[in-house]
């Protein structure tokens, strides 16, 4: 059974930093894309950042470029999202997801053009106070 275990998140002041992590159990990730998505109340889900496990190619959403960094830890089958210069508009539930397919396109997965049947984590809340 595939499990995505998210950790991190929490409350931080604007301008601060926060890390969230996604540990994956039960699935070899070669050929798959892992990503972080977020959804704020009343808003549509947004692809934040995605990474190809095999090629390490990445995609960052326009609203987080220059502030967020995605990386992998192959020894722990974990994907990290480092968030800096946080803004109140970054407040959302952050979800980790894995594209079940092996098209291996981080950009397409993050833009939600593929992977409609992805594996999803339970989410972790990130709140940025002004």
PDB file of C-alpha atoms in Angstrom:
ATOM      1  CA  UNK A   1       0.000   0.000   0.000  1.00  0.00           C
ATOM      2  CA  UNK A   2       1.342   3.382  -0.983  1.00  0.00           C
ATOM      3  CA  UNK A   3       1.547   5.896   1.825  1.00  0.00           C
ATOM      4  CA  UNK A   4       2.600   9.532   1.712  1.00  0.00           C
ATOM      5  CA  UNK A   5       3.492  10.893   5.131  1.00  0.00           C
ATOM      6  CA  UNK A   6       3.737  14.672   5.306  1.00  0.00           C
ATOM      7  CA  UNK A   7       5.440  16.534   8.104  1.00  0.00           C
ATOM      8  CA  UNK A   8       6.405  20.074   8.884  1.00  0.00           C
ATOM      9  CA  UNK A   9       4.169  23.029   8.294  1.00  0.00           C
ATOM     10  CA  UNK A  10       2.818  25.217  11.032  1.00  0.00           C
ATOM     11  CA  UNK A  11       2.517  28.899  11.795  1.00  0.00           C
ATOM     12  CA  UNK A  12       5.127  31.466  10.776  1.00  0.00           C
ATOM     13  CA  UNK A  13       5.283  35.220  10.401  1.00  0.00           C
ATOM     14  CA  UNK A  14       5.471  36.842   7.010  1.00  0.00           C
ATOM     15  CA  UNK A  15       9.023  36.849   5.731  1.00  0.00           C
ATOM     16  CA  UNK A  16       9.874  33.698   7.629  1.00  0.00           C
ATOM     17  CA  UNK A  17      10.788  30.223   6.472  1.00  0.00           C
ATOM     18  CA  UNK A  18       9.276  26.809   6.845  1.00  0.00           C
ATOM     19  CA  UNK A  19      10.000  23.310   5.577  1.00  0.00           C
ATOM     20  CA  UNK A  20       7.582  20.546   4.751  1.00  0.00           C
ATOM     21  CA  UNK A  21       8.553  16.970   3.950  1.00  0.00           C
ATOM     22  CA  UNK A  22       6.878  14.021   2.296  1.00  0.00           C
ATOM     23  CA  UNK A  23       8.010  10.511   3.097  1.00  0.00           C
ATOM     24  CA  UNK A  24       6.915   7.815   0.672  1.00  0.00           C
ATOM     25  CA  UNK A  25       6.309   4.213   1.607  1.00  0.00           C
ATOM     26  CA  UNK A  26       5.316   1.351  -0.630  1.00  0.00           C
ATOM     27  CA  UNK A  27       6.315   2.666  -4.054  1.00  0.00           C
ATOM     28  CA  UNK A  28       9.560   2.818  -5.958  1.00  0.00           C
ATOM     29  CA  UNK A  29       9.793   6.323  -7.335  1.00  0.00           C
ATOM     30  CA  UNK A  30      11.987   5.839 -10.399  1.00  0.00           C
ATOM     31  CA  UNK A  31      10.139   7.317 -13.351  1.00  0.00           C
ATOM     32  CA  UNK A  32       7.605   9.095 -11.168  1.00  0.00           C
ATOM     33  CA  UNK A  33       7.069  12.731 -10.359  1.00  0.00           C
ATOM     34  CA  UNK A  34       6.461  13.865  -6.788  1.00  0.00           C
ATOM     35  CA  UNK A  35       4.932  17.212  -6.122  1.00  0.00           C
ATOM     36  CA  UNK A  36       3.538  19.632  -3.623  1.00  0.00           C
ATOM     37  CA  UNK A  37       0.156  21.193  -4.156  1.00  0.00           C
ATOM     38  CA  UNK A  38      -1.780  23.613  -2.015  1.00  0.00           C
ATOM     39  CA  UNK A  39      -5.345  24.665  -1.569  1.00  0.00           C
ATOM     40  CA  UNK A  40      -6.649  27.612   0.389  1.00  0.00           C
ATOM     41  CA  UNK A  41     -10.284  27.910   1.444  1.00  0.00           C
ATOM     42  CA  UNK A  42     -12.428  28.975  -1.461  1.00  0.00           C
ATOM     43  CA  UNK A  43      -9.623  28.628  -3.967  1.00  0.00           C
ATOM     44  CA  UNK A  44      -8.671  26.027  -6.515  1.00  0.00           C
ATOM     45  CA  UNK A  45      -5.850  23.602  -5.922  1.00  0.00           C
ATOM     46  CA  UNK A  46      -2.528  24.970  -7.124  1.00  0.00           C
ATOM     47  CA  UNK A  47       0.626  23.133  -8.103  1.00  0.00           C
ATOM     48  CA  UNK A  48       3.457  24.551  -5.999  1.00  0.00           C
ATOM     49  CA  UNK A  49       6.491  22.540  -6.991  1.00  0.00           C
ATOM     50  CA  UNK A  50       7.198  19.167  -8.531  1.00  0.00           C
ATOM     51  CA  UNK A  51      10.284  17.078  -9.124  1.00  0.00           C
ATOM     52  CA  UNK A  52      11.175  14.071 -11.223  1.00  0.00           C
ATOM     53  CA  UNK A  53      12.650  11.417  -8.976  1.00  0.00           C
ATOM     54  CA  UNK A  54      14.833  10.047 -11.782  1.00  0.00           C
ATOM     55  CA  UNK A  55      16.069  13.135 -13.606  1.00  0.00           C
ATOM     56  CA  UNK A  56      15.677  15.639 -10.754  1.00  0.00           C
ATOM     57  CA  UNK A  57      14.096  18.075 -13.185  1.00  0.00           C
ATOM     58  CA  UNK A  58      11.901  20.478 -11.302  1.00  0.00           C
ATOM     59  CA  UNK A  59       8.998  22.809 -11.798  1.00  0.00           C
ATOM     60  CA  UNK A  60       8.116  25.754  -9.600  1.00  0.00           C
ATOM     61  CA  UNK A  61       4.801  27.525  -9.795  1.00  0.00           C
ATOM     62  CA  UNK A  62       5.003  31.184 -10.826  1.00  0.00           C
ATOM     63  CA  UNK A  63       3.882  32.426  -7.425  1.00  0.00           C
ATOM     64  CA  UNK A  64       6.725  30.690  -5.559  1.00  0.00           C
ATOM     65  CA  UNK A  65       9.653  30.998  -7.935  1.00  0.00           C
ATOM     66  CA  UNK A  66      12.683  32.434  -6.239  1.00  0.00           C
ATOM     67  CA  UNK A  67      11.284  31.611  -2.802  1.00  0.00           C
ATOM     68  CA  UNK A  68      10.660  27.864  -2.655  1.00  0.00           C
ATOM     69  CA  UNK A  69      13.018  24.981  -3.365  1.00  0.00           C
ATOM     70  CA  UNK A  70      12.159  21.329  -3.854  1.00  0.00           C
ATOM     71  CA  UNK A  71      14.644  18.533  -3.276  1.00  0.00           C
ATOM     72  CA  UNK A  72      14.823  14.789  -2.695  1.00  0.00           C
ATOM     73  CA  UNK A  73      16.537  12.589  -0.171  1.00  0.00           C
ATOM     74  CA  UNK A  74      16.955   9.247  -1.878  1.00  0.00           C
ATOM     75  CA  UNK A  75      18.183   7.524   1.276  1.00  0.00           C
ATOM     76  CA  UNK A  76      14.887   8.236   2.997  1.00  0.00           C
ATOM     77  CA  UNK A  77      12.584   8.318  -0.068  1.00  0.00           C
ATOM     78  CA  UNK A  78      11.569  11.786   1.008  1.00  0.00           C
ATOM     79  CA  UNK A  79      10.804  14.985  -0.845  1.00  0.00           C
ATOM     80  CA  UNK A  80      11.451  18.289   0.890  1.00  0.00           C
ATOM     81  CA  UNK A  81       9.946  21.674   0.159  1.00  0.00           C
ATOM     82  CA  UNK A  82      11.901  24.581   1.583  1.00  0.00           C
ATOM     83  CA  UNK A  83       9.821  27.732   1.761  1.00  0.00           C
ATOM     84  CA  UNK A  84      11.386  31.138   2.354  1.00  0.00           C
ATOM     85  CA  UNK A  85      10.158  34.723   2.265  1.00  0.00           C
ATOM     86  CA  UNK A  86       6.715  33.434   3.095  1.00  0.00           C
ATOM     87  CA  UNK A  87       3.712  35.644   2.458  1.00  0.00           C
ATOM     88  CA  UNK A  88       0.211  35.560   3.924  1.00  0.00           C
ATOM     89  CA  UNK A  89      -1.053  34.414   0.529  1.00  0.00           C
ATOM     90  CA  UNK A  90       1.030  31.241   0.940  1.00  0.00           C
ATOM     91  CA  UNK A  91      -1.399  30.187   3.667  1.00  0.00           C
ATOM     92  CA  UNK A  92      -3.028  26.925   2.609  1.00  0.00           C
ATOM     93  CA  UNK A  93      -3.223  23.206   3.179  1.00  0.00           C
ATOM     94  CA  UNK A  94      -0.211  21.686   1.472  1.00  0.00           C
ATOM     95  CA  UNK A  95      -0.516  18.234  -0.047  1.00  0.00           C
ATOM     96  CA  UNK A  96       2.109  15.855  -1.326  1.00  0.00           C
ATOM     97  CA  UNK A  97       1.234  13.830  -4.391  1.00  0.00           C
ATOM     98  CA  UNK A  98       2.780  11.258  -6.709  1.00  0.00           C
ATOM     99  CA  UNK A  99       1.933  10.874 -10.355  1.00  0.00           C
ATOM    100  CA  UNK A 100       0.954   7.226 -10.867  1.00  0.00           C
ATOM    101  CA  UNK A 101       2.087   7.436 -14.465  1.00  0.00           C
ATOM    102  CA  UNK A 102       5.660   7.422 -15.680  1.00  0.00           C
ATOM    103  CA  UNK A 103       5.524  10.232 -18.208  1.00  0.00           C
ATOM    104  CA  UNK A 104       8.029  11.857 -15.884  1.00  0.00           C
ATOM    105  CA  UNK A 105       7.116  15.464 -16.627  1.00  0.00           C
ATOM    106  CA  UNK A 106       7.298  17.594 -13.510  1.00  0.00           C
ATOM    107  CA  UNK A 107       5.846  20.600 -15.295  1.00  0.00           C
ATOM    108  CA  UNK A 108       2.781  18.783 -16.591  1.00  0.00           C
ATOM    109  CA  UNK A 109       2.045  17.186 -13.223  1.00  0.00           C
ATOM    110  CA  UNK A 110       2.339  20.482 -11.360  1.00  0.00           C
ATOM    111  CA  UNK A 111       0.173  22.261 -13.905  1.00  0.00           C
ATOM    112  CA  UNK A 112      -2.355  19.439 -13.376  1.00  0.00           C
ATOM    113  CA  UNK A 113      -2.382  18.479 -17.029  1.00  0.00           C
ATOM    114  CA  UNK A 114      -1.605  14.854 -16.120  1.00  0.00           C
ATOM    115  CA  UNK A 115      -1.912  12.728 -13.004  1.00  0.00           C
ATOM    116  CA  UNK A 116      -5.580  13.104 -12.233  1.00  0.00           C
ATOM    117  CA  UNK A 117      -5.472   9.773 -10.378  1.00  0.00           C
ATOM    118  CA  UNK A 118      -2.389  10.567  -8.314  1.00  0.00           C
ATOM    119  CA  UNK A 119      -1.553   9.245  -4.885  1.00  0.00           C
ATOM    120  CA  UNK A 120      -2.223  11.928  -2.244  1.00  0.00           C
ATOM    121  CA  UNK A 121      -1.095  12.604   1.283  1.00  0.00           C
ATOM    122  CA  UNK A 122      -3.357  13.820   4.056  1.00  0.00           C
ATOM    123  CA  UNK A 123      -2.069  17.385   3.932  1.00  0.00           C
ATOM    124  CA  UNK A 124      -0.273  19.681   6.325  1.00  0.00           C
ATOM    125  CA  UNK A 125      -1.361  23.210   7.186  1.00  0.00           C
ATOM    126  CA  UNK A 126       0.877  26.192   6.521  1.00  0.00           C
ATOM    127  CA  UNK A 127      -0.254  29.491   7.989  1.00  0.00           C
ATOM    128  CA  UNK A 128       1.591  32.758   7.415  1.00  0.00           C
ATOM    129  CA  UNK A 129       0.598  35.655   9.621  1.00  0.00           C
ATOM    130  CA  UNK A 130       0.983  39.248   8.514  1.00  0.00           C
TER     131      UNK A 130
END
